[in-house]
């Protein structure tokens, strides 16, 4: 998967956790999940769990700490999915 | 300084109707909300019937109760019932949901028995399967007992006292009393109060095991709940929620609020599980004292009571309850107030009972009627030794009702009683200070 492909799929993972659908539609690697998408910080855990299920990966605590913006999420998902192949 | 406290909004999620107008129509017409529950039969309960509101969880999202983000991951039906009743009461009081500021003048006291054992089951199963990591962020808020008050106060920005109470069957009346006291003593201008209960199999399975649930009318669900009847065979599980907006009278008048009724006072106590009281049976002295104290602090006379909304669950305790009312009021025979049990129509909603029955009590005052005791075609003849059986109407009675006593008595030997009256702005019969 390319980073762009991951980003498109990531939008679906993030969608239930933000009311700002306009901001979601225009996300890029610099988009901050809490500041820009106004996602409740507690929901970052749910996003990690949803990503684990969607990509069939395991995201450890250290990796999860990087998932604060879209680019960080893509880094982690890219790295973990590559490890599996 | 002591203040007068009035009811300015109501919401209800009842087995025989959701929303005030549907519920009013149901209690006027003696509509039963008791239905056959296939799951109870499948689980080999002795009781196969229950009262369950016709409730759709998705309505919370589609009808603007909560945002789709808050809705996503919401599983607890108990929270759903409580949220809907509370927000309906808020809207009924003419108040807006959305606010950027915290509403410091308003608090919330809402009770339940357990948070939601079906939500807890998910936790237990996952943890036991070594999948704790997959539980996510939304479990704690739904498993904690203060889930309902948290969702309600968060949605409406309530910043005064936010308290979750739990006193078994006395929970609902106790929540209303605590809200009343908070305003009366000047700590808040407005309190959103009530209670909720979800009829889940883990709670009612335990009652089924105690053999206190109805089991002889499984093929006739609407006949199953029979308070005060000689053929009563235990109580019918019920569930739902109701909420009231209570306000300081001057605060309510200043904003031109509609006033349903006045809370004159009440009392909550315990028989201490002594003198005939136990975990499951009420100490008669505790019940009598609770009623007497309610009358005293409401500054009325026992003779002023027009209607008793009893606890009256359809167990052996009904007879004892009637005797206790007679002693507490010093009234009997033809002089006894009219008395009814909403449980005949909706079953016993445990923690939600007191708030749903309180809403019914206020509606009867507002609309001038006494709702029927359905299924009372064969009253326990022993009742006639204490009161005239015509005090227990079996069809609607059109009558002006000025003062209602609403009481509930619960497991753990806990009692709670409220006195409501029609609102009379020129009332000078009581010293409200």
Short mmCIF file of C-alpha atoms in Angstrom, two decimals:
data_model
loop_
_atom_site.label_atom_id
_atom_site.label_comp_id
_atom_site.label_asym_id
_atom_site.label_seq_id
_atom_site.Cartn_x
_atom_site.Cartn_y
_atom_site.Cartn_z
CA UNK A 1 0.00 0.00 0.00
CA UNK A 2 1.21 3.51 -0.80
CA UNK A 3 1.01 6.26 1.77
CA UNK A 4 -1.83 7.84 -0.22
CA UNK A 5 -3.77 4.57 -0.18
CA UNK A 6 -3.31 4.29 3.58
CA UNK A 7 -4.50 7.89 4.02
CA UNK A 8 -7.70 7.18 2.10
CA UNK A 9 -8.43 4.16 4.29
CA UNK A 10 -7.43 6.07 7.43
CA UNK A 11 -10.19 8.59 6.77
CA UNK A 12 -12.73 5.81 7.25
CA UNK A 13 -11.14 4.82 10.55
CA UNK A 14 -11.19 8.42 11.82
CA UNK A 15 -14.69 9.25 10.57
CA UNK A 16 -16.77 8.05 13.58
CA UNK A 17 -14.63 10.09 15.94
CA UNK A 18 -14.92 13.57 14.41
CA UNK A 19 -17.89 15.80 13.77
CA UNK A 20 -15.83 18.02 11.47
CA UNK A 21 -16.39 16.17 8.18
CA UNK A 22 -15.04 19.08 6.13
CA UNK A 23 -11.71 19.00 7.93
CA UNK A 24 -11.64 15.23 7.54
CA UNK A 25 -12.15 15.47 3.79
CA UNK A 26 -9.07 17.65 3.40
CA UNK A 27 -6.61 15.94 5.75
CA UNK A 28 -2.95 15.64 4.88
CA UNK A 29 0.10 14.25 6.66
CA UNK A 30 0.34 17.32 8.90
CA UNK A 31 -3.24 17.16 10.18
CA UNK A 32 -3.30 16.87 13.97
CA UNK A 33 -6.00 14.51 15.22
CA UNK A 34 -6.84 16.48 18.36
CA UNK A 35 -6.23 20.09 17.25
CA UNK A 36 -7.44 19.93 13.66
CA UNK A 37 -10.05 17.18 13.73
CA UNK A 38 -11.12 17.94 17.34
CA UNK A 39 -11.03 14.29 18.28
CA UNK A 40 -11.40 13.59 22.00
CA UNK A 41 -8.00 12.45 23.30
CA UNK A 42 -9.56 9.35 24.89
CA UNK A 43 -10.73 8.28 21.43
CA UNK A 44 -7.11 7.94 20.21
CA UNK A 45 -7.20 4.54 21.92
CA UNK A 46 -10.28 3.55 19.90
CA UNK A 47 -8.61 4.69 16.68
CA UNK A 48 -5.61 2.49 17.48
CA UNK A 49 -7.87 -0.50 18.20
CA UNK A 50 -9.86 0.10 15.00
CA UNK A 51 -6.63 0.38 12.97
CA UNK A 52 -5.36 -2.86 14.51
CA UNK A 53 -8.52 -4.63 13.44
CA UNK A 54 -8.66 -3.05 9.99
CA UNK A 55 -5.03 -3.80 9.03
CA UNK A 56 -4.67 -6.95 11.13
CA UNK A 57 -1.63 -5.54 12.92
CA UNK A 58 -0.57 -5.03 16.51
CA UNK A 59 0.32 -1.52 17.59
CA UNK A 60 2.46 -1.42 20.75
CA UNK A 61 2.57 1.44 23.23
CA UNK A 62 5.69 3.05 21.71
CA UNK A 63 4.23 3.04 18.21
CA UNK A 64 0.87 4.32 19.48
CA UNK A 65 2.57 7.39 20.93
CA UNK A 66 3.43 8.47 17.37
CA UNK A 67 -0.19 8.39 16.23
CA UNK A 68 -1.03 12.01 17.04
CA UNK A 69 -1.15 13.31 13.49
CA UNK A 70 -2.07 11.75 10.17
CA UNK A 71 1.55 11.35 9.05
CA UNK A 72 2.41 9.53 12.30
CA UNK A 73 -0.56 7.19 11.84
CA UNK A 74 0.55 6.39 8.30
CA UNK A 75 4.15 5.79 9.47
CA UNK A 76 2.99 3.25 12.05
CA UNK A 77 0.51 1.50 9.75
CA UNK A 78 3.07 1.36 6.92
CA UNK A 79 5.78 -0.03 9.19
CA UNK A 80 3.55 -2.65 10.83
CA UNK A 81 1.98 -3.86 7.58
CA UNK A 82 5.43 -4.12 5.97
CA UNK A 83 6.65 -6.24 8.89
CA UNK A 84 3.93 -8.76 8.12
CA UNK A 85 4.82 -9.23 4.46
CA UNK B 1 -33.77 31.03 53.69
CA UNK B 2 -36.07 28.28 52.58
CA UNK B 3 -37.53 28.26 49.11
CA UNK B 4 -40.53 26.82 47.29
CA UNK B 5 -39.68 24.19 44.69
CA UNK B 6 -41.75 23.52 41.59
CA UNK B 7 -41.77 21.01 38.74
CA UNK B 8 -41.34 22.70 35.36
CA UNK B 9 -40.55 19.82 33.02
CA UNK B 10 -41.07 16.06 32.72
CA UNK B 11 -39.84 13.26 30.48
CA UNK B 12 -40.70 9.58 30.53
CA UNK B 13 -39.61 6.35 28.85
CA UNK B 14 -42.17 3.83 30.10
CA UNK B 15 -43.18 0.33 29.00
CA UNK B 16 -46.64 1.71 28.14
CA UNK B 17 -45.50 4.88 26.42
CA UNK B 18 -42.54 7.07 25.58
CA UNK B 19 -43.11 10.81 25.93
CA UNK B 20 -45.56 12.61 28.20
CA UNK B 21 -48.58 12.67 25.89
CA UNK B 22 -48.38 8.98 24.96
CA UNK B 23 -47.82 8.04 28.60
CA UNK B 24 -50.74 10.23 29.76
CA UNK B 25 -53.02 8.57 27.25
CA UNK B 26 -51.85 5.13 28.40
CA UNK B 27 -52.43 5.69 32.13
CA UNK B 28 -55.84 7.27 31.50
CA UNK B 29 -56.91 4.25 29.50
CA UNK B 30 -55.30 1.56 31.64
CA UNK B 31 -52.96 0.44 28.87
CA UNK B 32 -50.65 -2.38 29.89
CA UNK B 33 -47.03 -2.33 28.79
CA UNK B 34 -46.37 -5.93 29.84
CA UNK B 35 -45.40 -8.33 27.06
CA UNK B 36 -44.19 -11.89 26.59
CA UNK B 37 -40.37 -12.07 26.58
CA UNK B 38 -39.15 -15.03 24.50
CA UNK B 39 -35.65 -14.63 25.96
CA UNK B 40 -36.94 -15.20 29.50
CA UNK B 41 -38.55 -18.45 28.40
CA UNK B 42 -35.41 -19.49 26.55
CA UNK B 43 -33.34 -18.83 29.68
CA UNK B 44 -35.74 -21.03 31.67
CA UNK B 45 -36.91 -18.25 33.97
CA UNK B 46 -40.14 -18.99 35.81
CA UNK B 47 -41.39 -15.54 34.72
CA UNK B 48 -41.74 -15.01 30.97
CA UNK B 49 -43.22 -11.51 30.93
CA UNK B 50 -41.86 -8.01 31.45
CA UNK B 51 -42.42 -4.35 30.76
CA UNK B 52 -39.91 -2.97 28.30
CA UNK B 53 -40.22 0.46 26.62
CA UNK B 54 -40.61 0.49 22.85
CA UNK B 55 -37.22 2.19 22.68
CA UNK B 56 -34.85 2.54 19.73
CA UNK B 57 -31.29 3.39 20.73
CA UNK B 58 -30.54 4.97 17.33
CA UNK B 59 -33.15 7.66 18.06
CA UNK B 60 -30.56 9.21 20.38
CA UNK B 61 -28.44 9.99 17.33
CA UNK B 62 -31.08 10.73 14.72
CA UNK B 63 -33.24 12.92 16.98
CA UNK B 64 -30.43 15.18 18.25
CA UNK B 65 -30.16 13.78 21.78
CA UNK B 66 -26.41 13.29 21.34
CA UNK B 67 -23.86 13.74 18.57
CA UNK B 68 -22.95 10.87 16.25
CA UNK B 69 -19.47 10.78 17.80
CA UNK B 70 -20.90 10.29 21.30
CA UNK B 71 -23.40 7.78 19.91
CA UNK B 72 -20.65 5.74 18.24
CA UNK B 73 -19.71 3.09 20.80
CA UNK B 74 -22.73 3.68 23.07
CA UNK B 75 -24.11 0.27 24.05
CA UNK B 76 -25.72 0.83 27.45
CA UNK B 77 -29.50 0.80 27.19
CA UNK B 78 -29.78 2.08 30.76
CA UNK B 79 -27.88 5.20 29.73
CA UNK B 80 -30.07 5.50 26.63
CA UNK B 81 -33.27 5.45 28.69
CA UNK B 82 -31.89 7.98 31.18
CA UNK B 83 -30.59 10.35 28.51
CA UNK B 84 -33.85 10.37 26.61
CA UNK B 85 -36.01 10.97 29.71
CA UNK B 86 -33.68 13.66 31.03
CA UNK B 87 -33.37 15.55 27.75
CA UNK B 88 -37.11 15.28 27.09
CA UNK B 89 -37.77 16.79 30.53
CA UNK B 90 -35.27 19.56 29.78
CA UNK B 91 -36.94 20.39 26.47
CA UNK B 92 -40.38 20.16 28.11
CA UNK B 93 -39.23 22.82 30.58
CA UNK B 94 -38.60 25.09 27.58
CA UNK B 95 -34.81 24.94 27.88
CA UNK B 96 -32.18 24.66 25.14
CA UNK B 97 -29.77 21.72 24.98
CA UNK B 98 -26.71 23.49 23.60
CA UNK B 99 -24.53 25.80 25.65
CA UNK B 100 -20.90 26.86 25.50
CA UNK B 101 -20.97 27.97 29.13
CA UNK B 102 -21.29 25.69 32.14
CA UNK B 103 -24.70 25.99 33.77
CA UNK B 104 -23.51 26.47 37.34
CA UNK B 105 -27.03 27.05 38.68
CA UNK B 106 -28.26 23.61 37.58
CA UNK B 107 -27.33 20.17 38.92
CA UNK B 108 -28.37 16.60 38.30
CA UNK B 109 -29.33 13.80 40.66
CA UNK B 110 -30.13 10.62 38.79
CA UNK B 111 -30.18 7.09 40.14
CA UNK B 112 -30.00 3.51 38.95
CA UNK B 113 -29.56 0.06 40.47
CA UNK B 114 -26.58 -1.15 38.46
CA UNK B 115 -24.94 0.57 35.53
CA UNK B 116 -25.83 -1.93 32.83
CA UNK B 117 -24.96 -5.57 33.34
CA UNK B 118 -25.03 -6.30 29.60
CA UNK B 119 -22.31 -3.68 29.14
CA UNK B 120 -20.44 -5.29 32.04
CA UNK B 121 -20.79 -8.70 30.40
CA UNK B 122 -18.77 -7.41 27.43
CA UNK B 123 -16.00 -6.36 29.85
CA UNK B 124 -16.00 -9.66 31.69
CA UNK B 125 -15.97 -11.74 28.51
CA UNK B 126 -13.14 -9.80 26.89
CA UNK B 127 -11.00 -9.70 30.01
CA UNK B 128 -11.47 -13.41 30.59
CA UNK B 129 -10.50 -14.03 26.94
CA UNK B 130 -7.28 -12.07 27.54
CA UNK B 131 -8.51 -9.29 25.22
CA UNK B 132 -8.50 -6.38 27.69
CA UNK B 133 -6.53 -4.31 25.18
CA UNK B 134 -9.49 -4.35 22.80
CA UNK B 135 -11.99 -2.82 25.23
CA UNK B 136 -11.40 0.76 24.10
CA UNK B 137 -12.16 4.09 25.70
CA UNK B 138 -15.94 3.90 25.98
CA UNK B 139 -16.36 1.02 28.40
CA UNK B 140 -15.60 2.67 31.72
CA UNK B 141 -18.12 5.48 31.24
CA UNK B 142 -20.85 2.93 30.48
CA UNK B 143 -19.92 0.48 33.21
CA UNK B 144 -19.63 3.04 35.98
CA UNK B 145 -22.73 3.60 38.04
CA UNK B 146 -22.57 7.34 37.35
CA UNK B 147 -22.83 6.78 33.59
CA UNK B 148 -26.28 8.36 33.23
CA UNK B 149 -25.48 11.49 35.24
CA UNK B 150 -22.21 11.91 33.32
CA UNK B 151 -23.85 11.72 29.91
CA UNK B 152 -26.69 14.03 30.97
CA UNK B 153 -24.51 16.64 32.66
CA UNK B 154 -22.05 16.55 29.76
CA UNK B 155 -24.74 17.05 27.14
CA UNK B 156 -26.37 19.95 28.97
CA UNK B 157 -23.34 21.51 30.64
CA UNK B 158 -24.70 21.08 34.17
CA UNK B 159 -22.30 22.48 36.72
CA UNK B 160 -24.00 22.26 40.11
CA UNK B 161 -24.16 19.06 42.19
CA UNK B 162 -24.05 15.98 39.95
CA UNK B 163 -24.88 12.95 42.08
CA UNK B 164 -25.76 9.34 41.27
CA UNK B 165 -27.92 7.81 43.97
CA UNK B 166 -28.86 4.19 44.49
CA UNK B 167 -31.42 2.96 47.00
CA UNK B 168 -33.05 -0.02 45.30
CA UNK B 169 -36.78 0.57 44.68
CA UNK B 170 -36.62 3.89 46.59
CA UNK B 171 -34.02 5.34 44.19
CA UNK B 172 -36.33 7.43 42.00
CA UNK B 173 -38.32 9.10 44.77
CA UNK B 174 -35.10 9.63 46.69
CA UNK B 175 -33.45 11.38 43.71
CA UNK B 176 -36.38 13.78 43.45
CA UNK B 177 -36.27 14.44 47.19
CA UNK B 178 -32.54 15.15 47.10
CA UNK B 179 -32.99 17.56 44.21
CA UNK B 180 -35.82 19.28 46.08
CA UNK B 181 -33.65 19.68 49.18
CA UNK B 182 -30.75 21.07 47.15
CA UNK B 183 -32.95 23.87 45.77
CA UNK B 184 -34.89 24.43 48.99
CA UNK B 185 -31.65 24.93 50.91
CA UNK B 186 -30.37 27.38 48.31
CA UNK B 187 -27.53 25.36 46.78
CA UNK B 188 -28.98 25.33 43.27
CA UNK B 189 -31.67 27.13 41.28
CA UNK B 190 -32.56 24.15 39.14
CA UNK B 191 -32.08 20.36 39.40
CA UNK B 192 -32.64 17.71 36.75
CA UNK B 193 -33.65 14.62 38.71
CA UNK B 194 -34.87 11.12 38.00
CA UNK B 195 -33.81 7.53 37.63
CA UNK B 196 -33.48 4.73 35.13
CA UNK B 197 -33.42 0.96 34.98
CA UNK B 198 -32.79 -1.49 32.15
CA UNK B 199 -34.73 -4.73 32.35
CA UNK B 200 -31.79 -7.00 31.79
CA UNK B 201 -31.71 -10.71 32.28
CA UNK B 202 -28.86 -10.70 34.78
CA UNK B 203 -30.74 -8.47 37.22
CA UNK B 204 -34.11 -10.13 36.82
CA UNK B 205 -32.66 -13.64 36.74
CA UNK B 206 -31.62 -13.00 40.31
CA UNK B 207 -35.14 -11.95 41.30
CA UNK B 208 -36.52 -14.97 39.45
CA UNK B 209 -34.32 -17.19 41.59
CA UNK B 210 -35.79 -15.59 44.72
CA UNK B 211 -39.24 -16.69 43.47
CA UNK B 212 -40.63 -13.19 43.83
CA UNK B 213 -41.56 -12.76 40.15
CA UNK B 214 -44.96 -13.47 38.62
CA UNK B 215 -45.09 -16.89 36.96
CA UNK B 216 -48.78 -17.84 36.70
CA UNK B 217 -49.78 -15.48 33.89
CA UNK B 218 -47.05 -16.18 31.33
CA UNK B 219 -49.69 -16.83 28.67
CA UNK B 220 -51.60 -13.63 29.55
CA UNK B 221 -48.90 -10.96 29.92
CA UNK B 222 -51.31 -8.06 30.41
CA UNK B 223 -52.91 -9.85 33.36
CA UNK B 224 -49.61 -10.68 35.04
CA UNK B 225 -49.09 -7.58 37.18
CA UNK B 226 -51.78 -7.74 39.88
CA UNK B 227 -51.00 -5.49 42.85
CA UNK B 228 -53.36 -6.01 45.82
CA UNK B 229 -55.13 -8.88 44.06
CA UNK B 230 -55.81 -12.17 45.86
CA UNK B 231 -54.38 -13.91 42.80
CA UNK B 232 -51.23 -11.76 42.75
CA UNK B 233 -48.28 -14.04 42.36
CA UNK B 234 -45.24 -11.84 42.49
CA UNK B 235 -44.03 -8.79 40.67
CA UNK B 236 -43.46 -8.32 36.94
CA UNK B 237 -40.08 -6.97 35.81
CA UNK B 238 -40.30 -3.48 34.37
CA UNK B 239 -37.85 -0.94 33.06
CA UNK B 240 -37.50 2.56 31.75
CA UNK B 241 -36.76 6.01 33.04
CA UNK B 242 -38.34 9.28 34.00
CA UNK B 243 -36.99 12.71 34.78
CA UNK B 244 -38.24 15.96 36.28
CA UNK B 245 -36.90 19.49 36.08
CA UNK B 246 -37.21 21.06 39.54
CA UNK B 247 -36.78 24.80 39.98
CA UNK B 248 -36.74 27.44 42.62
CA UNK B 249 -40.19 29.04 42.32
CA UNK B 250 -38.96 32.61 41.85
CA UNK B 251 -36.36 31.47 39.34
CA UNK B 252 -39.05 29.59 37.37
CA UNK B 253 -41.51 32.49 37.48
CA UNK B 254 -38.83 34.93 36.36
CA UNK B 255 -38.37 33.04 33.12
CA UNK B 256 -42.09 32.46 32.65
CA UNK B 257 -41.84 28.68 32.99
CA UNK B 258 -44.86 26.42 32.85
CA UNK B 259 -45.43 25.00 36.35
CA UNK B 260 -46.78 21.46 36.61
CA UNK B 261 -46.83 21.07 40.39
CA UNK B 262 -45.11 21.93 43.63
CA UNK B 263 -42.95 19.60 45.69
CA UNK B 264 -44.10 20.25 49.25
CA UNK B 265 -41.56 17.95 50.89
CA UNK B 266 -40.73 14.38 51.66
CA UNK B 267 -38.55 12.05 53.61
CA UNK B 268 -36.15 9.19 53.07
CA UNK B 269 -35.05 6.86 55.83
CA UNK B 270 -34.30 3.25 56.71
CA UNK B 271 -35.87 0.84 59.15
CA UNK B 272 -32.34 -0.28 59.97
CA UNK B 273 -33.30 -3.90 59.21
CA UNK B 274 -34.63 -4.16 62.78
CA UNK B 275 -38.09 -4.74 64.29
CA UNK B 276 -39.39 -6.94 61.48
CA UNK B 277 -37.25 -5.33 58.82
CA UNK B 278 -34.70 -7.38 56.88
CA UNK B 279 -32.73 -7.08 53.67
CA UNK B 280 -35.93 -7.81 51.75
CA UNK B 281 -38.76 -6.78 54.10
CA UNK B 282 -39.57 -3.32 55.39
CA UNK B 283 -39.55 -2.52 59.09
CA UNK B 284 -43.15 -1.20 59.46
CA UNK B 285 -41.98 1.44 61.93
CA UNK B 286 -39.53 2.78 59.34
CA UNK B 287 -42.24 3.01 56.69
CA UNK B 288 -44.68 4.72 59.06
CA UNK B 289 -42.04 7.18 60.25
CA UNK B 290 -41.06 7.97 56.65
CA UNK B 291 -44.67 8.82 55.73
CA UNK B 292 -45.26 10.77 58.97
CA UNK B 293 -42.06 12.79 58.51
CA UNK B 294 -43.03 13.57 54.91
CA UNK B 295 -46.37 14.93 56.04
CA UNK B 296 -44.77 16.95 58.84
CA UNK B 297 -42.09 18.58 56.75
CA UNK B 298 -44.55 19.28 53.92
CA UNK B 299 -46.62 21.20 56.51
CA UNK B 300 -49.84 19.44 55.56
CA UNK B 301 -52.26 17.28 57.50
CA UNK B 302 -52.72 13.59 56.72
CA UNK B 303 -56.33 14.49 55.87
CA UNK B 304 -55.16 16.69 53.00
CA UNK B 305 -53.94 13.72 50.96
CA UNK B 306 -56.32 13.00 48.07
CA UNK B 307 -54.36 10.20 46.42
CA UNK B 308 -51.69 7.69 47.37
CA UNK B 309 -49.46 6.43 44.59
CA UNK B 310 -48.38 3.31 46.40
CA UNK B 311 -45.31 1.15 46.09
CA UNK B 312 -47.61 -1.92 45.80
CA UNK B 313 -45.62 -4.39 43.75
CA UNK B 314 -47.99 -7.42 43.72
CA UNK B 315 -46.27 -9.43 46.44
CA UNK B 316 -47.32 -10.33 50.00
CA UNK B 317 -45.93 -6.96 51.08
CA UNK B 318 -48.96 -5.14 49.58
CA UNK B 319 -51.15 -6.00 52.60
CA UNK B 320 -48.48 -4.79 55.01
CA UNK B 321 -48.07 -1.58 53.02
CA UNK B 322 -51.78 -0.77 53.23
CA UNK B 323 -51.74 -1.33 57.01
CA UNK B 324 -48.72 0.96 57.30
CA UNK B 325 -50.45 3.73 55.33
CA UNK B 326 -53.52 3.41 57.59
CA UNK B 327 -51.40 3.76 60.71
CA UNK B 328 -49.25 6.58 59.35
CA UNK B 329 -52.22 8.63 58.13
CA UNK B 330 -54.59 7.71 60.93
CA UNK B 331 -57.16 7.07 58.21
CA UNK B 332 -59.02 3.94 57.13
CA UNK B 333 -62.32 2.57 55.90
CA UNK B 334 -64.25 5.13 53.83
CA UNK B 335 -61.93 7.92 54.98
CA UNK B 336 -58.87 6.43 53.30
CA UNK B 337 -57.52 8.40 50.28
CA UNK B 338 -57.89 6.90 46.84
CA UNK B 339 -54.91 4.67 46.10
CA UNK B 340 -53.44 3.20 42.96
CA UNK B 341 -50.44 1.27 41.70
CA UNK B 342 -48.94 2.14 38.33
CA UNK B 343 -47.16 -1.22 38.53
CA UNK B 344 -50.43 -2.87 37.46
CA UNK B 345 -49.74 -1.43 33.99
CA UNK B 346 -45.95 -1.32 33.67
CA UNK B 347 -44.60 -3.76 36.26
CA UNK B 348 -41.95 -2.95 38.80
CA UNK B 349 -39.27 -0.77 37.22
CA UNK B 350 -37.01 -1.05 40.32
CA UNK B 351 -34.88 2.10 40.46
CA UNK B 352 -36.96 3.74 37.74
CA UNK B 353 -40.24 3.03 39.57
CA UNK B 354 -40.20 6.14 41.75
CA UNK B 355 -39.57 8.62 38.98
CA UNK B 356 -42.03 7.11 36.48
CA UNK B 357 -44.69 6.89 39.22
CA UNK B 358 -43.94 10.49 40.24
CA UNK B 359 -44.59 11.65 36.68
CA UNK B 360 -47.88 9.70 36.72
CA UNK B 361 -48.79 11.32 40.05
CA UNK B 362 -48.24 14.83 38.73
CA UNK B 363 -50.15 14.12 35.51
CA UNK B 364 -53.14 12.94 37.56
CA UNK B 365 -53.16 16.25 39.46
CA UNK B 366 -52.71 18.30 36.33
CA UNK B 367 -55.50 16.56 34.42
CA UNK B 368 -57.87 15.82 37.31
CA UNK B 369 -58.12 12.05 37.31
CA UNK B 370 -57.09 8.92 39.19
CA UNK B 371 -55.75 6.21 36.93
CA UNK B 372 -57.21 2.73 37.30
CA UNK B 373 -55.63 -0.19 39.07
CA UNK B 374 -55.86 -2.65 36.23
CA UNK B 375 -56.16 -6.38 37.00
CA UNK B 376 -57.78 -5.65 40.36
CA UNK B 377 -60.95 -7.60 39.60
CA UNK B 378 -60.30 -9.80 42.64
CA UNK B 379 -58.86 -7.64 45.44
CA UNK B 380 -57.45 -9.43 48.46
CA UNK B 381 -60.55 -9.45 50.73
CA UNK B 382 -58.39 -8.84 53.81
CA UNK B 383 -57.81 -5.32 52.51
CA UNK B 384 -61.46 -4.68 53.41
CA UNK B 385 -60.54 -4.99 57.08
CA UNK B 386 -58.56 -1.78 56.76
CA UNK B 387 -60.00 0.32 53.95
CA UNK B 388 -63.13 0.38 51.84
CA UNK B 389 -62.33 -1.47 48.62
CA UNK B 390 -63.88 1.38 46.65
CA UNK B 391 -60.77 3.38 47.58
CA UNK B 392 -58.92 1.31 44.97
CA UNK B 393 -60.44 2.41 41.64
CA UNK B 394 -60.52 -0.18 38.84
CA UNK B 395 -61.56 2.33 36.22
CA UNK B 396 -60.56 5.94 35.71
CA UNK B 397 -62.01 8.38 38.26
CA UNK B 398 -62.40 11.98 37.13
CA UNK B 399 -61.66 14.01 40.22
CA UNK B 400 -59.83 17.12 41.29
CA UNK B 401 -56.63 15.98 43.00
CA UNK B 402 -54.75 18.56 45.04
CA UNK B 403 -52.23 16.55 47.03
CA UNK B 404 -50.59 13.21 46.20
CA UNK B 405 -48.31 11.11 48.39
CA UNK B 406 -45.85 9.05 46.31
CA UNK B 407 -43.81 6.46 48.19
CA UNK B 408 -41.44 3.60 47.44
CA UNK B 409 -39.97 1.02 49.79
CA UNK B 410 -36.89 -0.93 48.78
CA UNK B 411 -34.51 -3.80 49.44
CA UNK B 412 -32.12 -3.01 52.24
CA UNK B 413 -35.09 -1.65 54.26
CA UNK B 414 -34.93 1.80 52.67
CA UNK B 415 -37.93 4.10 52.29
CA UNK B 416 -38.72 7.28 50.43
CA UNK B 417 -41.87 9.39 50.29
CA UNK B 418 -42.74 12.61 48.45
CA UNK B 419 -45.66 14.99 48.78
CA UNK B 420 -46.68 16.80 45.58
CA UNK B 421 -49.39 19.43 45.32
CA UNK B 422 -51.02 21.41 42.59
CA UNK B 423 -49.27 24.73 42.29
CA UNK B 424 -51.20 27.55 43.92
CA UNK B 425 -49.35 30.88 43.68
CA UNK B 426 -51.45 32.37 46.45
CA UNK B 427 -50.99 29.52 48.89
CA UNK B 428 -50.86 31.01 52.37
CA UNK B 429 -51.85 27.86 54.26
CA UNK B 430 -48.26 26.82 54.80
CA UNK B 431 -45.30 28.64 56.21
CA UNK B 432 -42.70 28.03 53.54
CA UNK B 433 -39.91 29.47 55.63
#
